[in-house]
mmCIF file of C-alpha atoms and ligand atoms in Angstrom:
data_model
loop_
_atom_site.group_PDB
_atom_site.id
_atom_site.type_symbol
_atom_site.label_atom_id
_atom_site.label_comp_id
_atom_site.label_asym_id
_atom_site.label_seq_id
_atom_site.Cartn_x
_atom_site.Cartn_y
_atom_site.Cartn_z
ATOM 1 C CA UNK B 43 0.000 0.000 0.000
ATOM 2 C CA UNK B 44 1.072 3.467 -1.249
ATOM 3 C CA UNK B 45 1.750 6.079 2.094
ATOM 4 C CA UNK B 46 -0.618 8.834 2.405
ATOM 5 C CA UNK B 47 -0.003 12.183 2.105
ATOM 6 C CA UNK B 48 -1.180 15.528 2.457
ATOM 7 C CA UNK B 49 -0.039 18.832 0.406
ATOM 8 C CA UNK B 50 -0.886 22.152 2.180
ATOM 9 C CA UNK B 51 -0.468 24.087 -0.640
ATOM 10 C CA UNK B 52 0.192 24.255 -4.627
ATOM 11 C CA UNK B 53 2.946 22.707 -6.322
ATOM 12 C CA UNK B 54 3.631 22.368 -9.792
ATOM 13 C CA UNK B 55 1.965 19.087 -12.066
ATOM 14 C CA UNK B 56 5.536 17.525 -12.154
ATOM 15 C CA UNK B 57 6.022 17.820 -8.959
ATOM 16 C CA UNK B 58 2.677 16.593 -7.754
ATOM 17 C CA UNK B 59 3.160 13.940 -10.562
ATOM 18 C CA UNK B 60 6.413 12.511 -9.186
ATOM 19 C CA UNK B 61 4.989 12.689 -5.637
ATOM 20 C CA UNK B 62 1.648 10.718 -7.229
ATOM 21 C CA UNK B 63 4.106 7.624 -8.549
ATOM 22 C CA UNK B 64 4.647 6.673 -4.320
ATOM 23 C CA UNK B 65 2.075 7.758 -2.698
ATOM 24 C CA UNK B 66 -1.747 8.667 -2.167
ATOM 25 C CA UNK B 67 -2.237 12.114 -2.600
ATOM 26 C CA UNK B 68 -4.599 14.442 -0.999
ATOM 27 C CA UNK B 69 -4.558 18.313 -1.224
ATOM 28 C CA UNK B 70 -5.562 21.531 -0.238
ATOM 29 C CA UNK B 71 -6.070 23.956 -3.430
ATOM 30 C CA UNK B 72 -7.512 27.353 -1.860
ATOM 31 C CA UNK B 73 -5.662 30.418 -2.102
ATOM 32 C CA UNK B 74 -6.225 31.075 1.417
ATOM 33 C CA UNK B 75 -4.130 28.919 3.997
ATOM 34 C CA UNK B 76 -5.880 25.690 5.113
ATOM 35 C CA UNK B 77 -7.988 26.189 7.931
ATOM 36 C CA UNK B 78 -6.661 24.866 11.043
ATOM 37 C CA UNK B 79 -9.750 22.087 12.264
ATOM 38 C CA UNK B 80 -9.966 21.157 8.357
ATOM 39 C CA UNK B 81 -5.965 20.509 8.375
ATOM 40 C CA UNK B 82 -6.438 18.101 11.539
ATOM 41 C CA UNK B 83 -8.999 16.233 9.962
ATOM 42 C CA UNK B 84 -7.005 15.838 6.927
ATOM 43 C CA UNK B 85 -3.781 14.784 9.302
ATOM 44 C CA UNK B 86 -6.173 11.696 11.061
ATOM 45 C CA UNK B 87 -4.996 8.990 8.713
ATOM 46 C CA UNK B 88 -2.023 10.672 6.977
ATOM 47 C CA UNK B 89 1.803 9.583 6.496
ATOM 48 C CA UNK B 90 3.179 13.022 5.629
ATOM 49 C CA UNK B 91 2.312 16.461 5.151
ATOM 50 C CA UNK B 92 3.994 18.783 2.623
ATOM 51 C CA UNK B 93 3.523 22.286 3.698
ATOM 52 C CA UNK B 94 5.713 25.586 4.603
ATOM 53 C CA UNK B 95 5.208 27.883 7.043
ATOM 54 C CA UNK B 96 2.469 26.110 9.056
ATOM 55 C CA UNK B 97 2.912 25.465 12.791
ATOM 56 C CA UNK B 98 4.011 21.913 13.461
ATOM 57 C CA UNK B 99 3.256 22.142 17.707
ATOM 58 C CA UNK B 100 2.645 19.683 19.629
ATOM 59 C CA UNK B 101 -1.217 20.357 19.130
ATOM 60 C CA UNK B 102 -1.148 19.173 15.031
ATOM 61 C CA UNK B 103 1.066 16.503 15.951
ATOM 62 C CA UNK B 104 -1.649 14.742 18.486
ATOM 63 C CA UNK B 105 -3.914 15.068 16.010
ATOM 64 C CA UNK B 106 -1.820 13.114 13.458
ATOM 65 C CA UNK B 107 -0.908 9.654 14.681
ATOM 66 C CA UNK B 108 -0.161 7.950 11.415
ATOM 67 C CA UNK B 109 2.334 11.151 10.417
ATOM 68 C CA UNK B 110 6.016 10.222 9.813
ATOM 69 C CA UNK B 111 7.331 13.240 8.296
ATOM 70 C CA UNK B 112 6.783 16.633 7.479
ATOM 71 C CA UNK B 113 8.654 18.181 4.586
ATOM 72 C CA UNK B 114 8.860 21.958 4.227
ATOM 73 C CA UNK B 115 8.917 24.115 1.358
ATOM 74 C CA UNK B 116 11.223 26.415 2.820
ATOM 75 C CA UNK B 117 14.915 26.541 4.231
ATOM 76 C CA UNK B 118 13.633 28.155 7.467
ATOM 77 C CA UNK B 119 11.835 25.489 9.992
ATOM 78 C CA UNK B 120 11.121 27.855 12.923
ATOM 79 C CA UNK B 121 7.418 26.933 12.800
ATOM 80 C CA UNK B 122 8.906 23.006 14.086
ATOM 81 C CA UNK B 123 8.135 22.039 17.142
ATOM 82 C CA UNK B 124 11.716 19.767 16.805
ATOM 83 C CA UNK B 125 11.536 18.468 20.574
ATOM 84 C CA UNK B 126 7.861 17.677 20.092
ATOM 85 C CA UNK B 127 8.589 16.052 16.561
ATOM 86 C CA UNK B 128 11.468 14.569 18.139
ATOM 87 C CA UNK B 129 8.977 13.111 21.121
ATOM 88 C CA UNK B 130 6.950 11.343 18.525
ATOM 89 C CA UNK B 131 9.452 10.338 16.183
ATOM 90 C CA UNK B 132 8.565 12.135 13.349
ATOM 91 C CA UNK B 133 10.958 13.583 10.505
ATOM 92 C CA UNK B 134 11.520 17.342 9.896
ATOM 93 C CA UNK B 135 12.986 18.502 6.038
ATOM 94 C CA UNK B 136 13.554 21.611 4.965
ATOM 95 C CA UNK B 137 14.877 23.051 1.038
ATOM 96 C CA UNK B 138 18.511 24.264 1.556
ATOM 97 C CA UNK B 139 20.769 25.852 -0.981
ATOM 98 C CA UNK B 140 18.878 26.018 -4.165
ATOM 99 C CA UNK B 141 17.422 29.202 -2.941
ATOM 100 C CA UNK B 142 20.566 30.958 -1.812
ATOM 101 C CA UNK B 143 21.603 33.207 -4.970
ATOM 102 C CA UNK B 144 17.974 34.216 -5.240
ATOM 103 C CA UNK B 145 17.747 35.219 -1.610
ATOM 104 C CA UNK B 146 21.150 37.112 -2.170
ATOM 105 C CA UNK B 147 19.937 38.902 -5.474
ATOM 106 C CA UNK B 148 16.926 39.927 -3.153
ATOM 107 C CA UNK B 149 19.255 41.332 0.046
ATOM 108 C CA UNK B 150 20.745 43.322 -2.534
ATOM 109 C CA UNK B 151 18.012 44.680 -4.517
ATOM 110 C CA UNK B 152 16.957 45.872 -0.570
ATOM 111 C CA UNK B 153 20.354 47.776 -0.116
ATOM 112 C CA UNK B 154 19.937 49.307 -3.255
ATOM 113 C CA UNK B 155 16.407 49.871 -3.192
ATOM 114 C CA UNK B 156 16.625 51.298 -0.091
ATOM 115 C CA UNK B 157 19.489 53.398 -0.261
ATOM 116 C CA UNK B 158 18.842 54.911 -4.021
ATOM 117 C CA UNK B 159 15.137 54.903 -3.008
ATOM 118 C CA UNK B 160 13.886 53.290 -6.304
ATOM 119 C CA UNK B 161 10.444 52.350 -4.659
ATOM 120 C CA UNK B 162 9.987 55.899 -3.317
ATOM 121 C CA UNK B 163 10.971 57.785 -6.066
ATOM 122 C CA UNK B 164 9.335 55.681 -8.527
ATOM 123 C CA UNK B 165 6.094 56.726 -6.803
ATOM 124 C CA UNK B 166 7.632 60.129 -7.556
ATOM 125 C CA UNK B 167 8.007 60.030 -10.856
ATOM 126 C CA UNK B 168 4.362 57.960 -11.645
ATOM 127 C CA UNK B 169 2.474 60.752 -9.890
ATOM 128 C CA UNK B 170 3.937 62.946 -11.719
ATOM 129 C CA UNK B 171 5.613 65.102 -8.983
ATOM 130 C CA UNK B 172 8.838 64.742 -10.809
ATOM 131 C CA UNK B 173 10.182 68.917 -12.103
ATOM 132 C CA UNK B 174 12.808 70.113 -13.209
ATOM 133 C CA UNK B 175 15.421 71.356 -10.870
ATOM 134 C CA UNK B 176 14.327 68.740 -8.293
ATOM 135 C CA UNK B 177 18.191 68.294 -7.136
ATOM 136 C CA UNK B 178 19.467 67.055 -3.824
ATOM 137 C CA UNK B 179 15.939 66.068 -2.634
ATOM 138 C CA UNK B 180 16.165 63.174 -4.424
ATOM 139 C CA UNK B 181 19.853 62.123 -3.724
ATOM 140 C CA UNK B 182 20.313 58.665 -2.314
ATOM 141 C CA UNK B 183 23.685 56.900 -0.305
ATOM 142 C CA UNK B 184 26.056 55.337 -1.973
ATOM 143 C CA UNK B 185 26.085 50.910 -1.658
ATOM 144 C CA UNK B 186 29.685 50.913 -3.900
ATOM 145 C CA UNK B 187 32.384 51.111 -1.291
ATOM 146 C CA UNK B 188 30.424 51.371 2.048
ATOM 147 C CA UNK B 189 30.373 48.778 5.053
ATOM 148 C CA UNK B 190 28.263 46.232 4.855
ATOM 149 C CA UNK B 191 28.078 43.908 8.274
ATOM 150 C CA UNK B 192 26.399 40.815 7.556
ATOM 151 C CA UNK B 193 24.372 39.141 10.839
ATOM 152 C CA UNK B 194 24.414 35.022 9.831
ATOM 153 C CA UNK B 195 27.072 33.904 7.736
ATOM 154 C CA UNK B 196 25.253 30.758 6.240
ATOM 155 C CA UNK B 197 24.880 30.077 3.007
ATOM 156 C CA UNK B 198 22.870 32.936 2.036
ATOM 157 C CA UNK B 199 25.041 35.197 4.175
ATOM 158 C CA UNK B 200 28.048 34.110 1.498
ATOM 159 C CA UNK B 201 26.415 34.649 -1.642
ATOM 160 C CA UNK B 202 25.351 38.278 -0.031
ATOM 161 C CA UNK B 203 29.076 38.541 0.919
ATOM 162 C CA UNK B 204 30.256 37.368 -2.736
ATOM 163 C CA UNK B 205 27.993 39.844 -4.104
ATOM 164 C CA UNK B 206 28.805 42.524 -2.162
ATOM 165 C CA UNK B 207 32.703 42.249 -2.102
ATOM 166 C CA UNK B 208 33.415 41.858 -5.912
ATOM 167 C CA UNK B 209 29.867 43.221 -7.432
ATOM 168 C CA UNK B 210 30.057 46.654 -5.319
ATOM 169 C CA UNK B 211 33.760 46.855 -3.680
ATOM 170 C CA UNK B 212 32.036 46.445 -0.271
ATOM 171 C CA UNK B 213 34.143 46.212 2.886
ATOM 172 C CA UNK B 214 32.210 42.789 4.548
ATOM 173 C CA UNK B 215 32.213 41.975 8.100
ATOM 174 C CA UNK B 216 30.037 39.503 9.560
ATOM 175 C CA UNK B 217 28.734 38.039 12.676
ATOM 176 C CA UNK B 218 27.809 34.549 13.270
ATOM 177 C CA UNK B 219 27.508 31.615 16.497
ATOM 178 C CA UNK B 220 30.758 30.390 15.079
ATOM 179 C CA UNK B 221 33.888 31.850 12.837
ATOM 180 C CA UNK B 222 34.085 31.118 9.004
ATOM 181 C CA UNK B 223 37.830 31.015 8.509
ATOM 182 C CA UNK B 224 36.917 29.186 5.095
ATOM 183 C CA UNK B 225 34.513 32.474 4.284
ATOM 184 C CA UNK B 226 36.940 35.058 6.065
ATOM 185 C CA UNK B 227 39.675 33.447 3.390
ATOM 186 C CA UNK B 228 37.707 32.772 0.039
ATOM 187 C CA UNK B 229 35.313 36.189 0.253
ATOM 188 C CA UNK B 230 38.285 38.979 1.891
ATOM 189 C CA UNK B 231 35.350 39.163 5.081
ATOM 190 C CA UNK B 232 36.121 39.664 8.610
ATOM 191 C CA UNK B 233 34.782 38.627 11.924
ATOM 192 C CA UNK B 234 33.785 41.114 14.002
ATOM 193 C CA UNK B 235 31.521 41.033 17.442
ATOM 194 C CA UNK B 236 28.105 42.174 16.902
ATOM 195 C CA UNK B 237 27.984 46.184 18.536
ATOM 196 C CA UNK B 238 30.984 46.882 16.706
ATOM 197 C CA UNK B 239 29.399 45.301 13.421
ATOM 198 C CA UNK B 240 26.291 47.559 14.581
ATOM 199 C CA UNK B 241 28.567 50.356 15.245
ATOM 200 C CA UNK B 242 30.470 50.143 11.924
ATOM 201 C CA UNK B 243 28.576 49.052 9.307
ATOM 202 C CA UNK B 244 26.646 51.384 6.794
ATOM 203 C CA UNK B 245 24.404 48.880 6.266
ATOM 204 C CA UNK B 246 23.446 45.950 8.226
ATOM 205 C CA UNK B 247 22.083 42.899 6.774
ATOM 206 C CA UNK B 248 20.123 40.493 9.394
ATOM 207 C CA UNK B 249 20.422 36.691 7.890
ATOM 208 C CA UNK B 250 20.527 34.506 11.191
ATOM 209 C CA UNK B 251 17.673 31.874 11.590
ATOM 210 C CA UNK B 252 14.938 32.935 13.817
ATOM 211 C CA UNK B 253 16.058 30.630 17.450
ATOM 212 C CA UNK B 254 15.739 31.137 20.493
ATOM 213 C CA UNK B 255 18.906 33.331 20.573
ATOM 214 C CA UNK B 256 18.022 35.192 17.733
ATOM 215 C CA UNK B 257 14.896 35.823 18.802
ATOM 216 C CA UNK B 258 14.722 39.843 18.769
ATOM 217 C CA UNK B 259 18.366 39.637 18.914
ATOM 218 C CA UNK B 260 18.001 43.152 17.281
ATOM 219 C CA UNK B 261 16.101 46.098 19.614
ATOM 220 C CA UNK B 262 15.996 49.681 20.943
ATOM 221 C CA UNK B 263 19.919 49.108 22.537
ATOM 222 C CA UNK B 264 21.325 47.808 18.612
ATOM 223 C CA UNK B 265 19.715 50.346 17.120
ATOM 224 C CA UNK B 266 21.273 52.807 18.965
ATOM 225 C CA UNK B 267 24.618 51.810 18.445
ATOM 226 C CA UNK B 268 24.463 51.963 14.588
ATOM 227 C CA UNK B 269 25.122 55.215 12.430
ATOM 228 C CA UNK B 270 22.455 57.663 11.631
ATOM 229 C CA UNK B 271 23.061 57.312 8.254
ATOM 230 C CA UNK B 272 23.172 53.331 7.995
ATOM 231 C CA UNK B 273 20.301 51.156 6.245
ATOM 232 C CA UNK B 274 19.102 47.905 8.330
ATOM 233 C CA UNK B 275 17.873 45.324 5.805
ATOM 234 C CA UNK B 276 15.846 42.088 7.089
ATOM 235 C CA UNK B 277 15.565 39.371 4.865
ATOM 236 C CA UNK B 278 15.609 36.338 7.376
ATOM 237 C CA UNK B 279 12.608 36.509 9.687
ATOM 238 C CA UNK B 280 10.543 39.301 11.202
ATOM 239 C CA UNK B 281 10.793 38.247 15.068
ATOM 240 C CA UNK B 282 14.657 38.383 15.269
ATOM 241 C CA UNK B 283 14.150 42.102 15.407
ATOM 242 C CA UNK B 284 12.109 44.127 17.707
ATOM 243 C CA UNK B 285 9.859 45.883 15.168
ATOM 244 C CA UNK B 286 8.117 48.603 17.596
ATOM 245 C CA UNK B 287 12.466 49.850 18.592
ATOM 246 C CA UNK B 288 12.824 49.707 14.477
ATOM 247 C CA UNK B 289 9.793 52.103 13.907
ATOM 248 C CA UNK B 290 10.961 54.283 16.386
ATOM 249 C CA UNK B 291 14.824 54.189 14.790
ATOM 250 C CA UNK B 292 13.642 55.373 11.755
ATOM 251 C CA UNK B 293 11.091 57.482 12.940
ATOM 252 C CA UNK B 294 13.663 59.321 15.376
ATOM 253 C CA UNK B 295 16.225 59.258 12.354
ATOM 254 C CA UNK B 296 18.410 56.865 14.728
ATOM 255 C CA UNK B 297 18.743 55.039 11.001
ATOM 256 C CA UNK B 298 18.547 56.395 7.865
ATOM 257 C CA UNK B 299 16.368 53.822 6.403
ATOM 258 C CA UNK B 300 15.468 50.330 5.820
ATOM 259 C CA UNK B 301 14.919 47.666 3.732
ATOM 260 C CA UNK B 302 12.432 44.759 4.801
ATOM 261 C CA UNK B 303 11.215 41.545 3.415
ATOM 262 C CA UNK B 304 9.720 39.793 6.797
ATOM 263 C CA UNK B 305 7.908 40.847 9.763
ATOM 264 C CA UNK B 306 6.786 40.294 13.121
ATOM 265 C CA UNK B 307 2.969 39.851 11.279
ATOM 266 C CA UNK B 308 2.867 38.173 8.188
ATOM 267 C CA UNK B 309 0.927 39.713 5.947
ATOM 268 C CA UNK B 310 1.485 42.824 7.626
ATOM 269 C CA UNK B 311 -1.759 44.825 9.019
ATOM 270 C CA UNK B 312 -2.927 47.455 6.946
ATOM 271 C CA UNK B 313 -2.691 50.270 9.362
ATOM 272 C CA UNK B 314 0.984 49.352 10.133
ATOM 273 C CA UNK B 315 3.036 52.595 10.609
ATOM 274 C CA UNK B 316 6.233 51.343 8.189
ATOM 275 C CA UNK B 317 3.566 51.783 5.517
ATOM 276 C CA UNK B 318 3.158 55.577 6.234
ATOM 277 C CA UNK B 319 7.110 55.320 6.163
ATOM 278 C CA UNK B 320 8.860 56.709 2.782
ATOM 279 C CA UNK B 321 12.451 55.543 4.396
ATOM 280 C CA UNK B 322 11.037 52.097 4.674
ATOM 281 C CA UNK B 323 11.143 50.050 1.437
ATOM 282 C CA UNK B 324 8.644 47.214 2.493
ATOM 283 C CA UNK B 325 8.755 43.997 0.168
ATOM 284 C CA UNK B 326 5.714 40.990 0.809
ATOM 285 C CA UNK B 327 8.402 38.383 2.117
ATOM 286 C CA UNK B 328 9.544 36.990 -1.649
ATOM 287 C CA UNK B 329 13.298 36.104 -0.673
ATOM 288 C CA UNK B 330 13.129 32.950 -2.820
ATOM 289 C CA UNK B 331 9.765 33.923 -4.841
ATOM 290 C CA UNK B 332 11.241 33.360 -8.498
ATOM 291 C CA UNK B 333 9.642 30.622 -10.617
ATOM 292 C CA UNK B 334 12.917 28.788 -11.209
ATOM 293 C CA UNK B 335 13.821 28.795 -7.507
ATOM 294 C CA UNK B 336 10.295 28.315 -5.723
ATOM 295 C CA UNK B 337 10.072 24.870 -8.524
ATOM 296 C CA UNK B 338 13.487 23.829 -7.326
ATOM 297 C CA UNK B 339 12.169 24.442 -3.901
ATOM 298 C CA UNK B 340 9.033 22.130 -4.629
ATOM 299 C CA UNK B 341 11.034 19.541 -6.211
ATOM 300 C CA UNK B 342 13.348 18.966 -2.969
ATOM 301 C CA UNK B 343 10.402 18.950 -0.254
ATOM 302 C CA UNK B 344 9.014 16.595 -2.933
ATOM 303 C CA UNK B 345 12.167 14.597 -2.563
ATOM 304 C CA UNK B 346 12.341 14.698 0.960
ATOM 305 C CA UNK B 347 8.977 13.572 1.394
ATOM 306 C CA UNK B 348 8.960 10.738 -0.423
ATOM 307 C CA UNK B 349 12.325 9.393 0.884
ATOM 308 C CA UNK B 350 11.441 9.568 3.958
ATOM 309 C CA UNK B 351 7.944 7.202 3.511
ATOM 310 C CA UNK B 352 9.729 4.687 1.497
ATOM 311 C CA UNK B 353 12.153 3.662 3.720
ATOM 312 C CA UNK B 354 15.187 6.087 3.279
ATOM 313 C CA UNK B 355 16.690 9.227 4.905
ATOM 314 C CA UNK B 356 15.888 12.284 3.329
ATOM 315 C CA UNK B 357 18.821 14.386 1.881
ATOM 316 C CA UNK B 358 17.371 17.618 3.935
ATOM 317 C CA UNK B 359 16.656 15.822 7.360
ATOM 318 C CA UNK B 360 16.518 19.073 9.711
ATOM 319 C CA UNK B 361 18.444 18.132 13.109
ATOM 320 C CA UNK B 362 20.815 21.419 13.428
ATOM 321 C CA UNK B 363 20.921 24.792 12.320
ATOM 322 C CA UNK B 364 21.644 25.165 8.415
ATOM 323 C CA UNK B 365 20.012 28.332 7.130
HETATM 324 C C1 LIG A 57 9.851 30.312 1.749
HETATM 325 C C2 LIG A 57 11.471 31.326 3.400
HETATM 326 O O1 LIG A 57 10.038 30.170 0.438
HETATM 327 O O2 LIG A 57 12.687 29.425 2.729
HETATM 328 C C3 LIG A 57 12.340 30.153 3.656
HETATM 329 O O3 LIG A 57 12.697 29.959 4.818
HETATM 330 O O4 LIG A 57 11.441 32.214 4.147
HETATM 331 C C4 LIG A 57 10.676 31.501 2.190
HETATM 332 O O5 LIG A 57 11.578 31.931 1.243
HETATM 333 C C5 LIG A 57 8.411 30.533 2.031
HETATM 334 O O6 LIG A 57 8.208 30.198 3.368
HETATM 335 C C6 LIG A 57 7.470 29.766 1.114
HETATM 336 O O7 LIG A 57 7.840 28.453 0.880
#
C-alpha cells in the first residue's frame, strides 16, 4: 500500500506527478491557507504532510498519529516544534541551498532599493511630482564602497558577501555563532563582534535563523549603536528584530532607512506605521519567490517527502541549524 499524504499548498503538475508515482495524494487547493480544524482532519490517517510555514506544535502533531514526516517548502523550519517532533518520532525537512543566490539577489536589490530609493521615487516620478530642478531632494547613499556587516554567515550570508565584495567593492564583516575562517579566506570578510558590526557598518544585513537566541536579537539598545546614516535590511525573519524599537529608529532618524522583506505579522496589518514610512522600502516576504527557484524548492520537499515514507533518509533531514 502506497503512504498517504497531504499537500498544504500548490505545487507544480511535475512535482505533484512525481509525488503521485509513491504515494496517495490528498490536497488543499484554496488560495487562502488551510484552515486549522480542516488541516487536523485531513492529518487523522495521513503519512506526511507537505507544507511551509504552518505550525508543526505539539497540538497538530496529536492530532496526526499515522504522520512520519513533514517536509517543508522552505529553508527556514522555525514553525517546528523539533523536541515535540522529536517526542513522537517524526521527521523534519527543509529546502537548503537552491534558494541561496535568489535570496542574495533579493538582500541586494533591498540595499539598493533602499538606499537609491527606487520604490519611493518611482512613486515620484508615476504621480507625476517629478520637475525640473528637483536636485538634492532626491539624492540617495552610496552601496559601492560602504560597510556592509552581515548578521548570519550561512549560506545565504556568502552569496550576499560574494555579491557585495566583488559586485560593489564592499568592505564585509560579519557576525555569526561560530567563525568562518573558510569564508573570512575565500570572500576577503572579517569577523567582528556584533555592537561593533552595529557600530560600523553602513548597512546591516540580518540573515541569522529565527532561534531562540536570535529571537529579537536586534532592539531599541542595537539600534542605537548603529550610524544615523546606515540602512538595516531584514531578509531572514521578522521576530529576530524588535519591530516597535525599528519604527521608532527610523522614525527618530536613529537610522537612515530600511529595507524589509519579513515581519513580526505576516501579511502585515494594513494600518501598520512602516507603511506611512517613505524611508522604509517594504517587500511581501519573496526572498526565494522566483519561478525557477520556488520549482526547485518544490522539487526537494518533494524529494524529501517521499524518501522519507519509502524507507530512506531524506537528503534535507533538519536536526541542526543550516540556514
Ligand atoms: C519560503 C522562506 O520560500 O525558505 C524560507 O525559509 O522564508 C521563504 O523563502 C516561504 O516560506 C514559502 O515556501
Amino acid at each position: 500500500m502506497k503512504p498517504t499524504v497531504f499537500i498544504d499548498r500548490k505545487l507544480p503538475r511535475e512535482v505533484e506527478d512525481y509525488i503521485a508515482e509513491h504515494c496517495i495524494i490528498d490536497k488543499w487547493e484554496g488560495n487562502e491557507s488551510i484552515p486549522r480544524q480542516l488541516l487536523f482532519e485531513k492529518l487523522a490517517n495521513t503519512n506526511g504532510l507537505l507544507t511551509a510555514g504552518t505550525a508543526i506544535d505539539a497540538e497538530l502533531l496529536e492530532r496526526a498519529p499515522h504522520l512520519k514526516v513533514v517536509s517543508s517548502m522552505s529553508v527556514g523550519y522555525n514553525h517546528f516544534d523539533l523536541a515535540a517532533m522529536k517526542a513522537k518520532g517524526i521527521m523534519g525537512t527543509n529546502t537548503p541551498h537552491v534558494l541561496n543566490d535568489t535570496v542574495a539577489d533579493l538582500a541586494l536589490a533591498l540595499m539598493l532599493g533602499a538606499a537609491r530609493r527606487v520604490a519611493e521615487l518611482d512613486r515620484y516620478v508615476k504621480d507625476g511630482s517629478w520637475k525640473k530642478g528637483d536636485g538634492t531632494k532626491l539624492f540617495g547613499i552610496d552601496v559601492h564602497h560602504a560597510k556592509l556587516g552581515i548578521i548570519g554567515m550561512g549560506r545565504i550570508g556568502e552569496a550576499v558577501a560574494r555579491r557585495a565584495r566583488f559586485g560593489f567593492d564592499m568592505e564585509v564583516s560579519y557576525y555569526n555563532r561560530s567563525r568562518k575562517p573558510e569564508a573570512e579566506e575565500k570572500l576577503g570578510v572579517r569577523y567582528s563582534e556584533l555592537n561593533e558590526l552595529l557600530a560600523a557598518s553602513d548597512f546591516v544585513v540580518m540573515l541569522a535563523p529565527l532561534t531562540a537566541e536570535t529571537n529579537k536579537l536586534i532592539g531599541k539598545k542595537e539600534f542605537e549603536m548603529m550610524k544615523p546614516s546606515s540602512i538595516f535590511i531584514n531578509i531572514s525573519r521578522g521576530q529576530t528584530v524588535d519591530e516597535q524599537a525599528l519604527v521608532e529608529a527610523l522614525q527618530a532618524g536613529t537610522i537612515a532607512a530600511a529595507g524589509l522583506d519579513v515581519y513580526e505579522k505576516e501579511p502585515i496589518e494594513t494600518n501598520h506605521p512602516f507603511l506611512q514610512m517613505a524611508n522604509v522600502l517594504t517587500l511581501p516576504h519573496i526572498g526565494s519567490a522566483t519561478t525557477q527557484t520556488r520549482n526547485d524548492m518544490a522539487m526537494l520537499a518533494a524529494q524529501n517527502l517521499v524518501s522519507a515514507l519509502t524507507g530512506q533518509t531524506p537528503p534535507n533531514l533538519v536536526d541542526e541549524l543550516s540556514v
